Amino acid sequence: MPSFEIGEQDFLLDGEPLQILSGALHYFRVHPDLWADRIHKARLLGLNTIETYVAWNFHSPERGVFDLSGQRDLGRFLDLVAAEGMHAIVRPGPYICAEWDNGGLPAWLLATPGVGVRTAEPTYLEAIASYYDAVLPVVASRQVTRGGPVLAVQVENEYGAYGDDADYLRALVALVRERGIEVPLTTCDQANDEMLSRGGLPELHKTATFGSRSPERLATLRSHQPTGPLMCMEYWDGWFDSWGEQHHTTDPHAAADDLDALLSTGASVNLYMFHGGTNLGLTNGANDKGTYLPITTSYDYDAPLAEDGTPTAKYDAFRAVIARHAPVPAERPARRAPAPVLDVVVDQRLPLVDVLGLLTEPKTFSHLPTTDELGHWSGLTLYRTQVEPDDLALTVDEVRDRALVLLDGEPIGTLSRTEGLTTISLPRRAGRLDVVLEDQGRVNYGPRIGEAKGLIGSARTVTREVTGWDVGGLRLTPLPDEVLDRLRSAAPVAAATGPVDGPALCRGTFPTNPAADHFLRLDGWGKGFVWVNGTLLGRYWAAGPTHTMYVAAPLLRAGENEIVVLELHGAARGAVSFVDAPDLGHTER
């Protein structure tokens, strides 16, 4: 029977030493029609293993639902890894961080009264057991011991940065083992004495995470892992981007030199990321270390393989390093070809206020409910009330995360968590006040994991507390057919490329080459969401740094393609562009 074991100094595959050369590739960030391409390019880099997280909330968006189809087909992804002749490492959390919404934890679970977060609390552990019941059979049947690609499974993720509940970690180990996982179990923590001490167990194999000074970091790991192979489970070869900040890059040659130093010690490695991909839809997370910063739609990560699957200078530099330590195939991925260039007029338009009744069915509250109280876990939420002439201003205790405020359909300003804007002036007149609240992504790291979204606390004017609200979540994934039908039947505006008054839905169509990736540019547009042929690509924002959105070829079709833009503020012109290459913004080294 095949075997994978942890020896005194090496990983042992069928009794022979194996230096794991792995790359992180998240199936949930890549179109399933492109999985095989990305896996193949990992092998061409010289890697022998693919690592992936499993995002619990991606498979279970609602309580009682677990989906393993389409883009969520973890089994098919692992089978493609095996078909390429590669191994796999699976990290099912339950918490993954990954700059992913809520760190992968389902919002519906953390909205349960009394539930614990990353601790040995019974309700939390019971939910994890159900999650493992659904996902671990997929992994168990594909373990190397059963002829599959899976070498190892990780327990939790960088737990030492969050807690130190050894009973919780042992409970997870028991749950994993009870469900047929027989390959080695690992933990990972930052190469820091305190975190490595808190985040592991003596019976689990420790690995570390870092992105520089590899020999020094490995020495720290060795002090906590006296025997067995050393491994950097996340070699941070790039970094993620947040809206409103600069695009992050790292020098490819400096990163390659450090990787060479790491591999020269004989340690194993997992490149985080080998290929970052895209936070499609409403899946991006956020960080809050004093300031709330949501993650961009692009998760390019300045990885060796770019968001659109093309090799970068870092790919070449890493490939040369790996060739000093292991065989590298002669084949090399092709360079990026110029993408189709075209302008698309979006001249069918509907004010958002005209279709709110088709996007939501509000319920009446005598207080400000959170979106979690509504069972609405992401996207946009409508808060509606009436104001009087002497109200003059509206103040909320807290906004999570950003809100567009309209009086009788006319925009009058925004509220913003990041900017600390919790008060807005009101015109001296009575009317219907609509607050369109955007959940910009749930915090994925630190003590604010699991916090509720929405308008938090109470709302007041200069004269009174506002207690009467109609509140409902907006359906965006997918857009309701009734909304699309109205938009498709809307008469094109006369000044087709004239300014767009937001908030508004805008639609256009275009023919193109469906075999090619596209890069959508929205210069002059403010902030909003884009759908192509019914798929929500994600968010755009003039705040940057990202200037283009990746449209994978499998999303396009022969003949007419449809683009829908929900612009929250306004646009200088009613047209969008497809350009020949991505533009992820100015860099920060």
XYZ file of C-alpha atoms in Angstrom:
589
model
C 0.000 0.000 0.000
C 1.376 3.486 -0.811
C 2.527 5.463 2.205
C 3.485 8.988 3.218
C 5.195 9.449 6.547
C 7.157 11.966 8.578
C 10.673 10.610 9.108
C 13.436 11.730 11.412
C 14.698 14.282 8.880
C 12.578 13.890 5.734
C 9.112 13.387 4.409
C 8.998 9.783 3.212
C 6.914 8.763 0.203
C 6.836 4.977 -0.017
C 9.902 5.017 2.214
C 11.932 7.379 0.020
C 12.810 10.996 0.947
C 10.599 13.644 -0.701
C 11.308 17.366 -0.718
C 7.881 18.896 -1.187
C 7.894 21.670 -3.793
C 4.356 22.945 -3.581
C 2.338 25.869 -4.859
C -0.867 27.327 -3.442
C -3.735 27.275 -5.927
C -7.237 27.893 -4.600
C -9.831 26.149 -6.765
C -12.459 28.602 -5.515
C -10.570 31.544 -7.044
C -10.184 30.013 -10.513
C -12.807 29.085 -13.119
C -13.089 25.261 -13.131
C -12.457 25.148 -16.886
C -9.018 26.631 -16.117
C -8.011 24.349 -13.234
C -6.111 21.917 -15.452
C -4.220 24.760 -17.138
C -3.084 26.266 -13.846
C -2.084 22.885 -12.407
C -0.092 22.069 -15.547
C 1.773 25.362 -15.301
C 2.631 24.561 -11.688
C 4.331 21.366 -12.836
C 6.183 23.306 -15.532
C 7.586 25.534 -12.794
C 9.133 22.422 -11.285
C 6.596 21.918 -8.500
C 5.506 18.452 -7.440
C 2.570 19.366 -5.183
C -0.520 21.602 -5.195
C -1.836 23.024 -1.933
C -5.341 24.359 -1.492
C -7.471 25.690 1.298
C -11.115 24.645 1.495
C -13.415 27.613 2.103
C -16.257 26.340 4.294
C -18.572 29.274 3.552
C -18.051 28.858 -0.210
C -19.519 25.360 0.010
C -22.101 26.213 2.666
C -23.530 29.706 2.037
C -26.624 28.891 4.101
C -27.257 26.634 7.074
C -28.102 23.116 5.892
C -26.606 23.642 2.417
C -23.398 22.005 1.214
C -22.473 22.278 -2.460
C -19.735 20.256 -4.154
C -20.694 21.023 -7.739
C -19.187 23.227 -10.454
C -16.571 25.583 -9.076
C -17.057 23.906 -5.701
C -16.123 20.438 -6.977
C -13.110 19.797 -4.769
C -12.998 16.165 -5.848
C -12.632 17.059 -9.510
C -9.901 19.557 -8.650
C -7.911 16.939 -6.727
C -8.422 14.447 -9.547
C -6.908 16.943 -11.978
C -3.926 17.331 -9.651
C -3.489 13.566 -9.742
C -3.907 13.464 -13.516
C -0.974 15.883 -13.813
C 1.145 13.476 -11.778
C 1.307 15.803 -8.775
C 0.627 15.446 -5.057
C -1.774 17.547 -2.968
C -1.950 19.141 0.469
C -5.431 20.064 1.691
C -6.087 22.696 4.347
C -9.797 22.551 5.275
C -9.619 24.944 8.213
C -12.281 25.329 9.466
C -10.689 28.798 9.538
C -8.437 29.638 6.578
C -7.857 33.443 6.619
C -6.739 33.659 2.946
C -8.032 37.236 2.617
C -11.361 35.477 2.062
C -14.717 36.630 3.409
C -14.889 35.855 7.167
C -11.737 33.756 6.870
C -13.904 30.982 5.393
C -16.172 30.686 8.438
C -19.897 30.807 7.578
C -21.570 33.998 8.700
C -24.734 32.038 9.494
C -22.793 30.003 12.048
C -21.170 32.950 13.781
C -24.542 34.707 13.961
C -25.785 31.871 16.206
C -26.305 33.194 19.762
C -23.636 31.921 22.150
C -21.492 30.246 19.507
C -17.746 30.233 20.043
C -15.177 31.291 17.478
C -12.124 29.044 17.034
C -12.547 27.462 20.441
C -13.823 24.228 21.987
C -17.386 25.482 22.302
C -20.014 22.753 21.675
C -22.151 24.557 19.079
C -19.068 25.522 17.098
C -17.591 22.021 17.233
C -20.928 20.453 16.274
C -21.077 22.630 13.163
C -17.488 21.734 12.282
C -18.361 18.048 12.611
C -21.155 18.501 10.069
C -18.800 20.387 7.755
C -16.199 17.636 8.024
C -18.912 15.034 7.389
C -19.536 16.699 4.031
C -16.020 17.572 2.873
C -13.604 15.049 4.371
C -14.928 11.989 2.500
C -13.858 13.791 -0.694
C -10.357 14.133 0.722
C -10.196 10.728 2.422
C -10.933 8.810 -0.779
C -8.069 10.660 -2.489
C -5.349 10.124 0.110
C -2.038 8.760 -1.110
C -2.686 5.694 1.062
C -5.658 4.927 -1.189
C -3.902 5.643 -4.463
C -4.763 9.353 -4.595
C -2.697 12.561 -4.522
C -3.310 13.845 -0.954
C -0.164 13.671 1.189
C -1.228 15.669 4.242
C -4.104 17.577 5.818
C -3.724 20.699 7.937
C -5.547 21.248 11.238
C -6.828 24.838 11.685
C -4.616 27.669 10.375
C -2.086 29.954 12.087
C -3.955 29.332 15.305
C -1.136 30.720 17.438
C -1.892 34.205 16.121
C -5.426 33.938 17.526
C -5.673 31.586 20.492
C -4.102 28.840 22.594
C -6.935 26.391 23.236
C -5.212 23.001 23.026
C -8.509 21.232 23.776
C -9.954 22.823 20.642
C -7.067 21.621 18.485
C -7.325 18.104 19.943
C -11.068 18.107 19.255
C -10.350 18.982 15.613
C -7.779 16.201 15.369
C -10.325 13.712 16.676
C -12.976 14.917 14.230
C -10.539 14.635 11.318
C -9.290 11.171 12.255
C -12.816 9.869 12.877
C -13.660 10.725 9.270
C -11.024 8.567 7.688
C -8.057 10.899 7.355
C -4.983 8.726 7.908
C -2.220 10.797 6.278
C -0.063 13.055 8.485
C -1.726 16.058 10.076
C 0.082 19.390 10.241
C -0.269 22.843 11.719
C 1.229 26.101 10.489
C 2.113 29.276 12.333
C 4.219 32.324 11.727
C 7.910 31.746 12.502
C 7.538 33.359 15.896
C 8.249 31.664 19.225
C 4.970 32.654 20.854
C 2.799 31.708 17.875
C 4.543 28.391 17.274
C 4.111 27.528 20.966
C 0.428 28.450 21.026
C -0.680 27.140 17.658
C 0.412 23.510 17.672
C 0.326 20.224 19.567
C 3.167 17.800 20.302
C 1.369 15.117 18.287
C 1.061 17.306 15.162
C 3.827 18.192 12.734
C 4.569 21.911 12.873
C 5.282 24.033 9.795
C 5.967 27.763 9.542
C 4.880 30.737 7.440
C 7.206 33.533 6.332
C 8.425 35.425 3.282
C 12.059 36.339 3.914
C 15.182 35.466 5.938
C 14.436 31.800 5.348
C 17.404 30.156 7.157
C 16.708 32.246 10.263
C 12.976 31.442 10.181
C 13.685 27.733 9.682
C 15.994 27.809 12.703
C 13.120 29.197 14.765
C 10.870 26.425 13.481
C 13.524 23.789 14.292
C 13.610 24.959 17.899
C 9.906 24.052 18.112
C 10.067 20.987 15.841
C 13.197 19.127 17.024
C 12.836 16.211 14.603
C 11.206 15.653 11.263
C 11.377 17.624 8.019
C 11.260 21.405 8.021
C 8.632 23.057 5.853
C 7.525 26.583 5.078
C 3.815 26.024 4.503
C 3.377 29.580 3.234
C 6.356 31.167 1.542
C 4.921 34.635 0.981
C 6.235 35.461 -2.486
C 3.946 38.470 -2.934
C 1.135 40.216 -1.092
C -2.549 41.062 -1.392
C -4.046 44.452 -2.224
C -6.623 46.517 -0.347
C -8.868 49.176 -1.856
C -7.413 52.657 -1.541
C -3.824 51.458 -1.116
C -1.008 50.879 -3.592
C -0.530 47.667 -5.555
C 1.987 45.443 -3.776
C 4.857 43.723 -5.544
C 8.079 42.096 -4.418
C 11.368 41.984 -6.292
C 11.453 38.654 -8.185
C 15.210 38.210 -7.911
C 15.344 38.938 -4.177
C 12.460 36.503 -3.623
C 14.207 33.891 -5.776
C 17.469 34.267 -3.880
C 15.676 33.717 -0.586
C 13.818 30.714 -2.031
C 17.177 29.289 -3.089
C 18.466 29.690 0.462
C 15.373 27.913 1.777
C 15.651 24.962 -0.601
C 19.397 24.674 -0.013
C 18.700 23.715 3.600
C 16.732 20.704 2.344
C 13.454 22.135 3.652
C 10.174 21.771 1.816
C 8.119 24.725 0.650
C 4.665 25.807 -0.399
C 4.649 29.000 -2.481
C 1.896 31.291 -1.252
C 0.689 32.003 -3.804
C 1.744 30.090 -6.905
C -1.358 31.512 -8.605
C -3.646 33.907 -6.781
C -6.705 34.138 -9.009
C -9.745 36.321 -8.390
C -12.153 37.100 -5.541
C -15.183 36.566 -7.754
C -18.569 37.834 -6.672
C -18.746 38.918 -3.038
C -16.017 36.654 -1.656
C -13.246 39.090 -0.708
C -12.320 39.495 2.917
C -11.037 42.504 4.829
C -8.415 43.363 7.409
C -8.894 45.584 10.419
C -5.802 46.437 12.425
C -7.223 49.744 13.569
C -8.534 50.696 10.128
C -10.979 48.595 8.162
C -9.513 47.787 4.718
C -11.420 45.536 2.310
C -9.467 43.338 -0.119
C -9.638 43.998 -3.867
C -11.415 41.779 -6.368
C -8.077 40.858 -7.929
C -6.094 38.356 -5.881
C -3.162 38.407 -8.298
C -0.834 38.504 -5.245
C 2.142 39.312 -7.481
C 2.447 35.531 -7.735
C 4.667 33.666 -10.208
C 1.589 32.939 -12.318
C -0.470 36.090 -12.870
C -4.211 36.389 -12.282
C -4.896 35.482 -15.922
C -2.594 32.459 -15.829
C 0.435 33.894 -17.592
C 4.020 33.520 -16.300
C 5.724 36.545 -14.782
C 9.352 37.486 -14.221
C 8.975 35.843 -10.819
C 7.936 32.588 -12.543
C 11.159 32.647 -14.561
C 13.300 33.471 -11.530
C 11.723 30.763 -9.367
C 11.968 28.210 -12.180
C 15.700 28.819 -12.445
C 16.096 28.340 -8.693
C 14.015 25.158 -8.575
C 16.066 23.723 -11.454
C 19.100 23.785 -9.120
C 17.308 21.473 -6.711
C 14.969 19.307 -8.766
C 14.149 18.349 -12.361
C 12.194 20.996 -14.282
C 10.322 20.159 -17.496
C 11.656 21.679 -20.698
C 8.224 22.995 -21.670
C 7.472 26.560 -20.598
C 4.104 28.382 -20.526
C 3.459 30.874 -23.316
C 3.622 34.611 -22.736
C 0.428 36.641 -22.598
C -1.034 37.491 -26.010
C -2.752 40.873 -26.369
C -6.387 40.629 -25.337
C -9.273 41.903 -27.509
C -9.708 45.669 -27.432
C -13.182 47.185 -27.754
C -15.513 49.772 -26.284
C -18.997 48.835 -25.106
C -21.763 51.385 -24.803
C -24.036 50.696 -21.830
C -27.020 52.723 -22.962
C -29.847 50.777 -21.324
C -30.206 52.184 -17.832
C -32.505 51.974 -14.833
C -32.246 54.015 -11.626
C -31.592 51.652 -8.755
C -34.482 53.120 -6.777
C -36.869 52.030 -9.538
C -36.028 48.345 -9.072
C -35.452 48.140 -5.324
C -38.858 46.515 -4.994
C -37.699 43.731 -7.317
C -34.401 43.242 -5.472
C -35.717 43.019 -1.924
C -38.802 42.470 0.216
C -38.159 44.639 3.279
C -39.432 43.808 6.727
C -40.417 46.360 9.349
C -38.303 46.869 12.466
C -38.501 49.185 15.460
C -34.699 49.185 15.681
C -31.730 49.040 13.333
C -31.248 45.333 12.575
C -27.913 43.976 11.478
C -27.805 42.240 8.139
C -27.072 39.052 10.088
C -30.479 39.393 11.785
C -31.973 39.350 8.290
C -30.031 36.245 7.275
C -28.416 38.340 4.541
C -24.731 37.513 4.569
C -23.125 39.739 1.913
C -23.632 42.494 -0.650
C -26.140 45.322 -0.370
C -28.923 45.973 2.132
C -31.671 48.600 1.997
C -32.527 50.539 5.182
C -35.581 52.786 4.615
C -37.273 55.315 6.888
C -39.083 58.662 6.805
C -37.468 61.946 7.836
C -38.992 65.295 8.786
C -37.900 68.887 8.001
C -36.445 69.471 11.466
C -34.357 66.274 11.544
C -31.443 68.070 9.824
C -28.919 65.229 10.210
C -28.739 61.466 10.612
C -26.155 59.831 12.870
C -25.617 56.090 13.314
C -23.479 54.519 15.999
C -21.460 52.467 13.509
C -21.570 51.613 9.822
C -20.258 48.292 8.514
C -19.081 49.106 6.014
C -20.180 51.820 3.586
C -23.547 53.323 2.739
C -25.036 55.517 0.046
C -27.769 57.771 1.428
C -30.651 58.976 -0.775
C -33.597 61.269 -0.039
C -36.569 60.569 -2.309
C -34.171 58.822 -4.684
C -31.634 61.674 -4.786
C -28.119 60.909 -3.456
C -27.155 63.189 -0.570
C -23.923 61.579 0.665
C -22.177 58.514 2.068
C -21.378 56.915 5.391
C -18.068 55.081 5.665
C -16.448 52.834 8.227
C -12.960 53.337 6.821
C -13.299 57.119 6.752
C -15.089 57.325 10.096
C -18.168 58.975 8.552
C -21.208 58.190 10.680
C -23.199 61.432 10.282
C -24.816 62.950 7.210
C -26.618 66.273 6.839
C -30.234 66.184 5.690
C -32.061 68.793 3.610
C -34.740 70.696 5.488
C -37.653 68.738 4.054
C -39.720 65.635 4.730
C -39.198 62.581 2.588
C -38.243 58.924 2.191
C -34.697 58.192 3.279
C -32.995 55.183 1.688
C -29.667 53.989 3.059
C -28.086 51.454 0.692
C -25.562 49.664 2.879
C -22.642 47.757 1.367
C -20.968 44.917 3.232
C -17.501 45.333 1.676
C -16.189 42.007 2.979
C -16.086 40.370 6.375
C -12.904 40.606 8.428
C -10.708 37.557 7.800
C -7.980 37.976 10.442
C -7.835 38.901 14.098
C -10.332 39.444 16.907
C -13.024 40.978 14.664
C -13.699 37.705 12.866
C -17.411 36.966 13.057
C -18.647 40.489 13.687
C -22.094 41.372 12.357
C -22.633 43.664 9.362
C -25.053 46.517 8.746
C -25.944 49.729 10.506
C -24.960 48.973 14.087
C -26.540 50.329 17.243
C -29.013 53.203 17.027
C -29.816 56.011 14.607
C -30.632 59.567 15.655
C -31.448 62.918 14.128
C -30.914 66.235 15.914
C -34.404 65.904 17.410
C -35.134 62.202 17.947
C -34.116 58.567 17.778
C -35.229 56.931 14.544
C -37.077 53.734 15.410
C -39.144 52.899 12.334
C -37.245 51.065 9.571
C -38.053 48.877 6.595
C -34.993 46.715 5.929
C -34.148 44.039 3.373
C -31.166 42.481 1.637
C -30.728 43.032 -2.100
C -30.488 39.990 -4.373
C -27.339 40.312 -6.472
C -26.154 36.736 -7.054
C -27.749 36.331 -9.449
C -29.702 39.428 -10.373
C -33.419 38.528 -10.458
C -34.894 37.800 -13.894
C -37.502 40.520 -13.361
C -34.761 43.124 -13.006
C -32.876 41.877 -16.044
C -36.065 41.791 -18.123
C -36.808 45.422 -17.291
C -33.237 46.426 -18.017
C -33.165 44.572 -21.348
C -36.407 46.197 -22.423
C -35.368 49.714 -21.382
C -35.146 52.167 -24.284
C -31.516 53.195 -24.948
C -30.783 56.672 -23.677
C -30.468 59.346 -26.343
C -26.998 60.502 -25.327
C -25.601 56.967 -25.324
C -22.122 57.813 -24.079
C -23.216 60.700 -21.885
C -22.741 60.750 -18.098
C -24.426 58.171 -15.892
C -26.346 59.425 -12.881
C -26.091 56.887 -10.104
C -27.076 54.786 -8.452
C -28.147 53.003 -11.617
C -28.045 49.694 -13.448
C -26.516 49.974 -16.921
C -26.497 47.365 -19.679
C -24.724 46.822 -22.982
C -23.904 43.982 -25.355
C -20.837 43.119 -27.386
C -19.514 40.441 -29.753
C -15.985 39.203 -29.184
C -13.600 36.267 -29.384
C -14.877 33.852 -26.706
C -11.607 31.923 -26.659
C -9.649 34.863 -25.236
C -9.358 36.286 -21.744
C -10.509 39.919 -21.470
C -9.580 42.834 -19.230
C -12.386 45.229 -18.379
C -11.528 48.861 -17.653
C -14.000 51.307 -16.110
C -12.207 54.647 -16.297
C -14.451 57.458 -15.126
C -16.749 55.164 -13.173
C -17.066 55.491 -9.397
C -17.874 52.333 -7.483
C -20.017 49.309 -8.019
C -20.433 45.799 -9.340
C -20.136 44.141 -12.770
C -21.847 41.096 -14.244
C -20.791 39.448 -17.507
C -23.273 36.961 -18.971
C -24.934 36.686 -15.583
C -21.770 36.034 -13.526
C -20.938 38.632 -10.890
C -17.263 39.419 -11.506
C -16.981 41.401 -8.289
C -16.452 44.995 -7.221
C -14.710 47.902 -8.909
C -13.760 51.196 -7.295
C -12.036 54.323 -8.528
C -10.158 54.346 -5.205
C -7.835 51.767 -6.818
C -5.282 50.405 -6.982
C -6.884 47.994 -9.467
C -7.798 49.552 -12.820
C -8.932 46.432 -14.689
C -11.085 43.394 -13.933
C -10.152 39.960 -15.216
C -12.813 38.295 -17.379
C -11.836 34.659 -17.906
C -12.496 33.279 -21.383
C -14.932 30.583 -20.150
C -17.308 33.363 -19.053
C -17.671 34.576 -22.641
C -19.597 33.077 -25.546
C -19.891 33.244 -29.296
C -22.354 35.857 -30.529
C -23.805 38.452 -28.180
C -22.358 38.916 -24.701
C -24.066 40.957 -22.002
C -22.492 43.288 -19.477
C -24.416 44.840 -16.576
C -22.912 47.483 -14.305
C -24.419 48.658 -11.032
C -22.842 52.076 -10.518
C -23.475 53.461 -7.031
C -22.350 57.035 -7.614
C -21.992 58.111 -11.225
C -19.838 57.818 -14.317
C -18.332 60.386 -16.652
C -19.443 58.431 -19.723
C -21.802 55.611 -20.453
C -19.238 53.256 -21.921
C -16.730 50.708 -20.648
C -13.634 49.352 -22.357
C -11.870 46.067 -22.829
C -8.114 46.605 -23.037
C -5.207 44.494 -24.206
C -3.570 43.770 -20.825
C -4.254 43.991 -17.075
C -3.497 47.102 -15.042
C -3.366 46.390 -11.317
C -2.110 49.831 -10.333
C 0.991 51.565 -9.061
C 3.354 49.345 -7.168
C 4.712 49.342 -3.644
C 7.902 47.453 -2.922
